[in-house]
Amino acid sequence: MEFPNIPKGTRDFSSIEMSKRNYLIQVIREKFELFGFYPIETPSFENISTLVGKYGEEGDYLMFKLLHSGNVLKKRISDFFRKINSKEKTVDVAKFLNEHLSNKALRYDLTVPFVRYVVMHKNEIVFPFKRYQIQPVWRADKPQKGRFREFYQCDADIVSSYGSLWEEIELIQLCDEIFTKLNFPIIIYINHRDILGGLVEISGIKNNLWKDFTTSLDKWNKIGRDLVKKEMLRKGISSQSFEKIAFFFDMKENFSKKEKHLTVAFQYSKKGKKGIKDLSFIYKNIRRISLQNTKLEWNISLARGMNYYTGTILEIVPFHNNGYSNLISIGGGGRYDQLANLFGMKNVSGVGVSLGLDRIYLAMEKKNLFQTISNYPSKVLFINFGDEEVLYAYKMINFLRKKGISTQLYPHTVKIGKQFRYANDNNIPFTISIGKNEIKRNKIRVKNLKERTEKEYDNINDIVNQLIQ
Amino acid sequence: MEFPNIPKGTRDFSSIEMSKRNYLIQVIREKFELFGFYPIETPSFENISTLVGKYGEEGDYLMFKLLHSGNVLKKRISDFFRKINSKEKTVDVAKFLNEHLSNKALRYDLTVPFVRYVVMHKNEIVFPFKRYQIQPVWRADKPQKGRFREFYQCDADIVSSYGSLWEEIELIQLCDEIFTKLNFPIIIYINHRDILGGLVEISGIKNNLWKDFTTSLDKWNKIGRDLVKKEMLRKGISSQSFEKIAFFFDMKENFSKKEKHLTVAFQYSKKGKKGIKDLSFIYKNIRRISLQNTKLEWNISLARGMNYYTGTILEIVPFHNNGYSNLISIGGGGRYDQLANLFGMKNVSGVGVSLGLDRIYLAMEKKNLFQTISNYPSKVLFINFGDEEVLYAYKMINFLRKKGISTQLYPHTVKIGKQFRYANDNNIPFTISIGKNEIKRNKIRVKNLKERTEKEYDNINDIVNQLIQ
């Protein structure tokens, strides 16, 4: 018999961890609803055809696929057997297995299932459609610090037939509100895919290198200019092209200065101009409305991994004073104008933010921001003196529960010391003892474990107030 | 381009459905905590070795298995390729695929992962350990009415080194409290595996037919005596054995009469006596404590499908006056004394109830019990008259949100009629209009959409009270 374990990259959550996670979810949900987002949920697995090709090659590779179950699998395998045994020796085994063993995969993010939802339910939906979704996603990534194979995303999105930059402004305000409530200062990095598009245009980088360009650029703050250049050259981007635009990614100036430089550079780039105009609108209105606890910063080298972004892109990191390095992203987002198109629905512009619950949890744990969260709901433990005594006490247990006071009965008639230890270990602040002696005298003995005091009462009603405190 | 769909047996949940589901979850969670159960969560998938063999043959068959991902799968396939192409033609393809393509499976219930959790974390746990868990489970069952491939279970369990029948009593009280709060009267059917064991003993049915016996017996209320008999005979149980005990499953008498009959029958069955003694203890104490909205009924033909039950078994169905037929079980539970043993931990007795969220939802929908649930958090929509007007209004939007009032801004500057229609369709009760005219006159125009009244205010503070109502 093997000692049981869980798959790598997954976790159990104890009740202490759950209380903190539930607190985070509750704050995020409350703020999502404060901004008028409504909840939906989608299934844990989708048809592979829904997911595949939406996240880039890496995404297709890291998706968890479900093996056909029962009869279907048996049939597939016996078909396969027949092919192998027949003369068709040319069958491509790898391809066959890949294509025939599975047609479902676990959710990889919440955005693609959401857009699939919008397309499927378009006739019931009132547009602009504001939804939120707090559910796990799964990726077969190599597990490492802060990266899990099962983790929760908290997404708020707006879709309508045409975008409005006020949507971006609302989402930034929303993040500010959430992290202010959590007492957790953040930086939101902002950029625009059209600015990157403009830079590619003026640099002379070929269109077919666009994905390679953005993938490498996204590492700028992590691995630095030199390694990014090396990677880009390896991918076929010329040194000349790189140097033409690298200056912009190095800029340490404020928004207006950056804006000026790029406006000059984008003199002939319609795309670049559009990006600058959108970003200025967002940035300037946010400055006039102001944020509480959040810094909004233009990061020209921000590119974001997902294929589907087409406009504004956002990334959320904990606030820091000393440079970018070693920063773990705790959220991101952006605008996606073409995603619904892939499902055959035209003129749908979407924009959203996605918060990484597990990353936020880890960062808050590190900053000691959960101090006030209690995970122990129970207020009182009834000591078990025997069946008759328990039966006598049970009407009081019911009475306290009716008052909304979390009440436990120790299930076994064991030594009193063991029962008190249970109360202590579970942080239950009070015990109530009703033994034969108390029954005879019509008394209720209450112990306050924290203050180590004991008092007798005549009526259960007299105890309620101190238990509720 | 294919119109997107979702896998059969799975569902999307709209915000209306979510508000009802969240209400149910909130009530269940609140009551679990009222009784001193603490939350934990386990991963969505477990190692197959953890799950396999715990649910009977059907369970192993209906488990959703995850295909190895990325490199592992490639390696498995190429190993396979090599075997096929080498001289080892004798390889059992079906077996190979089954054993080598997957080592993880989606959770099939919450009980087995919970017991795995207890064994893995035994050194951190305070026993008796009371936990609850509200999470989805997955079964590749044939989808039909009320049966889904992804559905939520809400489990409360207690494990300790030895059982106490007060645990069963607490769980029955807990169910009564939950369904009373939901205004949903239920019947809890109760039985005991040792009573069935005793009946098998006195009937002369062979031990190796135990599983067949319980599986068939469980259908008694659904398909009736004759078909159960037919099935049992087919499985090798003799007609004589069947008739010896069928009388007990037919009994329509009250608890005491049934108890009397069985006490006589179990004169020489230690197992049967134990079952009767346990059940009497539970039944009689529950009667003395009393239940609010729940009927507890002894159903001798109740057997329950899961392999792991060893003592008390419970099944929850909606209250009905007219017989058993067509009743959909909305929950169940029981005691399992041997489950932790399978993971190498001795002396662990567990008992729990599992509520089927989706079944409860459907039954309550049918009974129209969700009438009072509202899914529309938003109280007010700000009409969008243009960027300058929105910017002017935004400080009021922020003000209302700081007051906890869910406030929306229509993101686009479109025709006013369209914006009002959005408020209507989303059941938003108020709109606030601040156009150029209002800005000039320093006024705030508030419309009550339900009462079709409109009023002007000087100060946003004056509006708060009516929005909070």
Coordinates of N, CA and C in Angstrom, one line a residue, chain A residues 312-418:
Chain A
T312 N -5.6 47.8 -26.2 CA -5.0 48.0 -24.9 C -4.5 46.7 -24.3
I313 N -3.4 46.7 -23.7 CA -2.9 45.6 -22.9 C -2.5 46.1 -21.5
L314 N -2.8 45.2 -20.5 CA -2.6 45.6 -19.1 C -1.8 44.5 -18.4
E315 N -1.0 44.9 -17.5 CA -0.4 43.9 -16.6 C -0.3 44.5 -15.2
I316 N -0.7 43.6 -14.2 CA -0.7 44.1 -12.8 C 0.4 43.5 -12.0
V317 N 1.2 44.3 -11.3 CA 2.3 43.7 -10.5 C 2.2 44.4 -9.1
P318 N 2.7 43.8 -8.1 CA 2.7 44.5 -6.8 C 3.6 45.8 -6.9
F319 N 3.2 46.8 -6.1 CA 4.0 48.0 -6.2 C 5.4 47.8 -5.6
H320 N 6.3 48.5 -6.2 CA 7.7 48.3 -5.9 C 8.4 49.6 -6.1
N321 N 9.5 49.9 -5.5 CA 10.3 51.1 -5.7 C 11.5 50.9 -6.5
N322 N 11.9 49.6 -6.6 CA 13.3 49.4 -7.1 C 13.3 48.5 -8.3
G323 N 12.8 49.0 -9.4 CA 12.9 48.3 -10.7 C 12.0 47.1 -10.9
Y324 N 12.1 46.6 -12.0 CA 11.1 45.6 -12.4 C 11.4 44.1 -12.0
S325 N 12.7 43.9 -11.8 CA 13.2 42.5 -11.8 C 12.5 41.7 -10.7
N326 N 12.3 40.4 -11.0 CA 11.8 39.5 -10.1 C 10.3 39.7 -9.7
L327 N 9.7 40.6 -10.5 CA 8.3 40.8 -10.2 C 7.4 39.8 -10.8
I328 N 6.5 39.3 -9.9 CA 5.5 38.3 -10.4 C 4.3 39.0 -10.8
S329 N 3.8 38.8 -12.0 CA 2.6 39.4 -12.4 C 1.4 38.8 -11.7
I330 N 0.5 39.6 -11.1 CA -0.6 39.1 -10.4 C -1.9 39.2 -11.2
G331 N -1.8 39.8 -12.4 CA -3.0 39.9 -13.2 C -2.7 40.5 -14.5
G332 N -3.6 40.5 -15.4 CA -3.4 41.1 -16.7 C -4.7 41.3 -17.4
G333 N -4.6 41.8 -18.7 CA -5.8 41.9 -19.4 C -5.6 42.7 -20.7
G334 N -6.7 43.0 -21.3 CA -6.6 43.8 -22.5 C -7.8 43.7 -23.4
R335 N -7.7 44.2 -24.6 CA -8.8 44.3 -25.5 C -8.6 43.3 -26.6
Y336 N -9.7 42.5 -26.9 CA -9.7 41.5 -28.0 C -10.8 41.8 -28.9
D337 N -10.5 42.2 -30.1 CA -11.6 42.5 -31.1 C -11.9 41.4 -32.1
Q338 N -11.1 40.4 -32.1 CA -11.2 39.4 -33.2 C -11.6 38.0 -32.7
L339 N -11.7 37.9 -31.4 CA -11.9 36.6 -30.8 C -13.2 35.9 -31.2
A340 N -14.3 36.7 -31.1 CA -15.6 36.2 -31.4 C -15.7 35.8 -32.9
N341 N -14.9 36.5 -33.7 CA -14.8 36.2 -35.1 C -14.5 34.8 -35.4
L342 N -13.6 34.2 -34.5 CA -13.1 32.9 -34.7 C -14.3 31.9 -34.5
F343 N -15.3 32.3 -33.8 CA -16.5 31.5 -33.6 C -17.7 32.0 -34.5
G344 N -17.3 32.8 -35.5 CA -18.3 33.2 -36.5 C -19.2 34.3 -36.2
M345 N -18.8 35.1 -35.1 CA -19.7 36.2 -34.7 C -18.9 37.5 -35.0
K346 N -19.4 38.4 -35.8 CA -18.7 39.6 -36.2 C -19.0 40.7 -35.3
N347 N -18.2 41.8 -35.4 CA -18.5 43.0 -34.7 C -18.6 42.8 -33.2
V348 N -17.7 42.2 -32.6 CA -17.7 42.0 -31.1 C -16.4 42.5 -30.6
S349 N -16.4 43.5 -29.8 CA -15.2 44.0 -29.2 C -15.3 43.7 -27.7
G350 N -14.3 43.0 -27.2 CA -14.2 42.7 -25.8 C -13.0 43.2 -25.1
V351 N -13.2 43.5 -23.8 CA -12.0 43.9 -23.0 C -12.2 43.4 -21.6
G352 N -11.1 43.0 -21.0 CA -11.3 42.5 -19.6 C -10.0 42.5 -18.8
V353 N -10.1 42.2 -17.5 CA -9.0 42.0 -16.7 C -9.1 40.6 -16.1
S354 N -8.0 40.0 -15.8 CA -8.0 38.7 -15.2 C -7.0 38.7 -14.0
L355 N -7.5 38.4 -12.8 CA -6.7 38.5 -11.6 C -6.3 37.1 -11.2
G356 N -5.1 36.9 -10.9 CA -4.6 35.5 -10.5 C -4.7 35.4 -9.0
L357 N -5.8 34.6 -8.6 CA -6.0 34.5 -7.2 C -4.9 33.9 -6.4
D358 N -4.2 32.9 -7.0 CA -3.1 32.2 -6.2 C -1.9 33.1 -6.1
R359 N -1.6 33.9 -7.1 CA -0.5 34.8 -7.1 C -0.8 36.0 -6.0
I360 N -2.0 36.5 -6.0 CA -2.4 37.5 -5.1 C -2.2 36.9 -3.7
Y361 N -2.7 35.7 -3.5 CA -2.7 35.0 -2.2 C -1.2 35.0 -1.7
L362 N -0.3 34.5 -2.6 CA 1.1 34.3 -2.2 C 1.7 35.7 -1.8
A363 N 1.4 36.7 -2.6 CA 2.0 38.0 -2.4 C 1.5 38.6 -1.1
M364 N 0.2 38.4 -0.8 CA -0.4 38.9 0.4 C 0.1 38.2 1.6
E365 N 0.3 36.9 1.5 CA 0.8 36.1 2.6 C 2.2 36.6 2.9
K366 N 3.0 36.9 1.9 CA 4.4 37.3 2.1 C 4.4 38.7 2.8
K367 N 3.4 39.5 2.4 CA 3.3 40.9 3.0 C 2.6 40.9 4.3
N368 N 2.1 39.7 4.8 CA 1.5 39.5 6.0 C 0.2 40.3 6.1
L369 N -0.6 40.3 5.0 CA -1.8 41.1 4.9 C -3.1 40.3 5.3
F370 N -2.9 39.1 5.8 CA -4.1 38.3 6.1 C -4.3 38.3 7.7
Q371 N -3.5 39.1 8.4 CA -3.5 39.0 9.8 C -4.9 38.9 10.5
T372 N -5.8 39.7 9.9 CA -7.1 39.9 10.6 C -8.1 38.8 10.2
I373 N -7.7 37.9 9.3 CA -8.7 36.9 8.9 C -8.7 35.7 9.8
S374 N -9.9 35.4 10.3 CA -10.1 34.2 11.2 C -10.7 33.1 10.5
N375 N -10.3 31.9 10.7 CA -10.9 30.8 10.0 C -11.7 29.9 10.9
Y376 N -11.9 30.4 12.1 CA -12.6 29.5 13.1 C -14.0 30.0 13.4
P377 N -15.0 29.5 12.8 CA -16.3 30.0 13.0 C -16.9 29.6 14.3
S378 N -16.5 28.5 14.9 CA -17.2 27.9 16.1 C -16.9 28.8 17.3
K379 N -18.0 29.0 18.0 CA -18.0 29.8 19.2 C -18.0 29.0 20.5
V380 N -18.6 27.8 20.4 CA -18.8 27.1 21.7 C -18.8 25.6 21.4
L381 N -18.2 24.9 22.3 CA -18.2 23.4 22.3 C -18.9 22.9 23.5
F382 N -19.9 22.0 23.3 CA -20.6 21.3 24.3 C -19.8 20.1 24.7
I383 N -19.4 20.0 26.0 CA -18.6 18.8 26.4 C -19.6 17.6 26.5
N384 N -19.1 16.5 26.1 CA -19.9 15.3 26.0 C -19.7 14.4 27.3
F385 N -20.7 14.4 28.2 CA -20.6 13.6 29.4 C -21.3 12.2 29.3
G386 N -21.9 12.0 28.2 CA -22.7 10.7 28.1 C -24.0 10.9 27.4
D387 N -24.6 9.9 26.9 CA -25.7 10.0 26.0 C -26.9 10.8 26.7
E388 N -27.2 10.5 27.9 CA -28.3 11.1 28.6 C -28.1 12.6 28.7
E389 N -26.8 13.0 29.1 CA -26.5 14.4 29.3 C -26.5 15.1 27.9
V390 N -26.0 14.5 26.9 CA -26.1 15.1 25.6 C -27.5 15.3 25.1
L391 N -28.3 14.3 25.3 CA -29.7 14.5 25.0 C -30.4 15.7 25.7
Y392 N -30.0 15.8 27.0 CA -30.5 16.9 27.8 C -30.0 18.2 27.2
A393 N -28.8 18.3 26.8 CA -28.2 19.5 26.4 C -28.6 19.9 24.9
Y394 N -29.1 18.9 24.2 CA -29.3 19.2 22.8 C -30.3 20.3 22.5
K395 N -31.2 20.5 23.4 CA -32.2 21.6 23.1 C -31.5 22.9 23.2
M396 N -30.4 23.0 24.0 CA -29.6 24.2 24.1 C -28.7 24.4 22.9
I397 N -28.2 23.3 22.4 CA -27.4 23.3 21.2 C -28.3 23.9 20.1
N398 N -29.5 23.3 19.9 CA -30.4 23.8 18.9 C -30.7 25.3 19.1
F399 N -30.9 25.7 20.4 CA -31.3 27.1 20.7 C -30.1 28.0 20.2
L400 N -28.9 27.7 20.5 CA -27.8 28.5 20.1 C -27.6 28.6 18.6
R401 N -27.8 27.4 18.0 CA -27.7 27.4 16.5 C -28.8 28.3 15.9
K402 N -30.0 28.3 16.5 CA -31.1 29.1 16.0 C -30.7 30.6 16.1
K403 N -29.9 30.9 17.1 CA -29.4 32.3 17.2 C -28.3 32.6 16.3
G404 N -27.9 31.6 15.5 CA -26.8 31.9 14.5 C -25.4 31.7 15.1
I405 N -25.3 31.1 16.3 CA -24.0 30.9 16.9 C -23.5 29.5 16.5
S406 N -22.3 29.5 15.9 CA -21.7 28.2 15.5 C -21.4 27.3 16.7
T407 N -22.0 26.2 16.9 CA -22.0 25.4 18.1 C -21.6 24.0 17.7
Q408 N -20.6 23.4 18.5 CA -20.2 22.1 18.3 C -20.6 21.2 19.5
L409 N -20.8 20.0 19.2 CA -20.9 18.9 20.2 C -19.8 18.0 20.1
Y410 N -19.0 17.8 21.2 CA -18.0 16.8 21.0 C -18.6 15.4 20.9
P411 N -18.3 14.7 19.8 CA -19.2 13.5 19.5 C -19.0 12.3 20.4
H412 N -17.8 12.2 21.1 CA -17.5 11.0 21.9 C -17.5 11.4 23.4
T413 N -17.9 10.4 24.2 CA -17.8 10.5 25.6 C -16.4 10.1 26.1
V414 N -15.4 11.0 26.0 CA -14.1 10.7 26.4 C -13.6 11.6 27.5
K415 N -12.4 11.5 28.0 CA -11.9 12.3 29.1 C -12.1 13.8 28.8
I416 N -12.5 14.5 29.8 CA -12.7 15.9 29.7 C -11.5 16.7 29.1
G417 N -10.4 16.3 29.6 CA -9.1 17.0 29.2 C -9.0 16.9 27.7
K418 N -9.3 15.8 27.1 CA -9.2 15.6 25.6 C -10.2 16.5 24.9

